[in-house]
Amino acid sequence: MNVFINPGHALGGNPDPGCVNQAENLRECDIALTVGSIMGKFLEEAGCTVSLLQSHNLGGESPGFPNVTDTANHSLADAFISIHVNAGGGRGAETFCYWRYGAGGRLAASIQNQLVMAMQPLDKGYLDRGIKERPSLCVLRETMMPAALVELGFIDSADVWLLKEHQEDMAKALALGIMDYWKTV
Ligand SMILES: [Zn+2]
């Protein structure tokens, strides 16, 4: 299996760090890159081929930055996963797909299930916000392979400790979710 990992926003936070929690010195771009990189290692150990590209543009909308969907479409990946962190004070995980009943929907559901299964035993307040269709998101619309965009938690809520201390567990859960999806193909 060939997996394309897209940590959200810009490498090093310039020009776009994503959401930020200044009090905790946490940035979405750093969390996404760390979780994506560790996930890639787990997937490689499981025999997958992995590509990783962090990009703050979402598919050609910002020509000065890597066009992640173009790159992914040329990579012959079997699955695409974009990693993000929410803001706005809610709790828990949600995963977006283009269409709930397509392969991307199955990918999103597998990832969401594993992430919630890994985090809820650590913190009962971490909610399963479910999978949601977002055909407007470029990474879901412009990718030719099944794609999902996961929001790991909220940077400005009680999710913070999980985002700080359990990045490896999150990465492992995402990798397991992708492997679960692969069994359904
Ligand atoms: Zn984001």
Coordinates of N, CA and C in Angstrom, one line a residue, residues 78 97 99-110 145-148 181 184-185:
D78 N -2.4 5.0 -2.8 CA -3.6 4.3 -2.7 C -4.5 5.0 -1.7
C97 N -14.5 13.7 4.7 CA -14.3 12.9 3.5 C -15.1 13.7 2.4
W99 N -17.2 12.0 0.2 CA -18.5 11.4 0.1 C -18.5 10.2 1.1
R100 N -19.4 10.3 2.0 CA -19.5 9.3 3.1 C -19.6 7.9 2.6
Y101 N -20.2 7.7 1.4 CA -20.5 6.3 1.0 C -19.4 5.8 0.0
G102 N -18.4 6.6 -0.3 CA -17.3 6.2 -1.1 C -16.2 5.6 -0.4
A103 N -15.1 5.2 -1.1 CA -13.9 4.7 -0.4 C -13.3 5.7 0.6
G104 N -13.4 7.0 0.2 CA -12.9 8.0 1.1 C -13.7 8.0 2.4
G105 N -14.9 7.7 2.3 CA -15.8 7.7 3.5 C -15.3 6.5 4.4
R106 N -15.0 5.4 3.8 CA -14.5 4.2 4.6 C -13.2 4.5 5.2
L107 N -12.3 5.2 4.4 CA -11.0 5.6 5.0 C -11.2 6.5 6.2
A108 N -12.1 7.5 6.1 CA -12.3 8.4 7.1 C -12.9 7.7 8.4
A109 N -13.8 6.8 8.2 CA -14.4 6.1 9.3 C -13.4 5.2 10.0
S110 N -12.5 4.6 9.2 CA -11.5 3.7 9.9 C -10.6 4.5 10.7
M145 N -7.2 9.7 -5.4 CA -7.3 8.5 -4.6 C -8.2 8.7 -3.4
P146 N -8.7 7.7 -2.7 CA -9.5 7.9 -1.5 C -8.7 8.8 -0.5
A147 N -9.4 9.8 0.0 CA -8.8 10.8 0.8 C -9.6 11.1 2.1
A148 N -8.9 11.5 3.2 CA -9.5 11.9 4.4 C -8.7 13.0 5.0
Y181 N -8.6 0.3 6.9 CA -9.3 0.6 5.6 C -8.8 -0.3 4.5
T184 N -10.5 -3.4 3.7 CA -11.8 -3.3 3.1 C -11.8 -3.1 1.6
V185 N -10.6 -2.9 1.0 CA -10.4 -2.6 -0.4 C -10.5 -3.8 -1.2

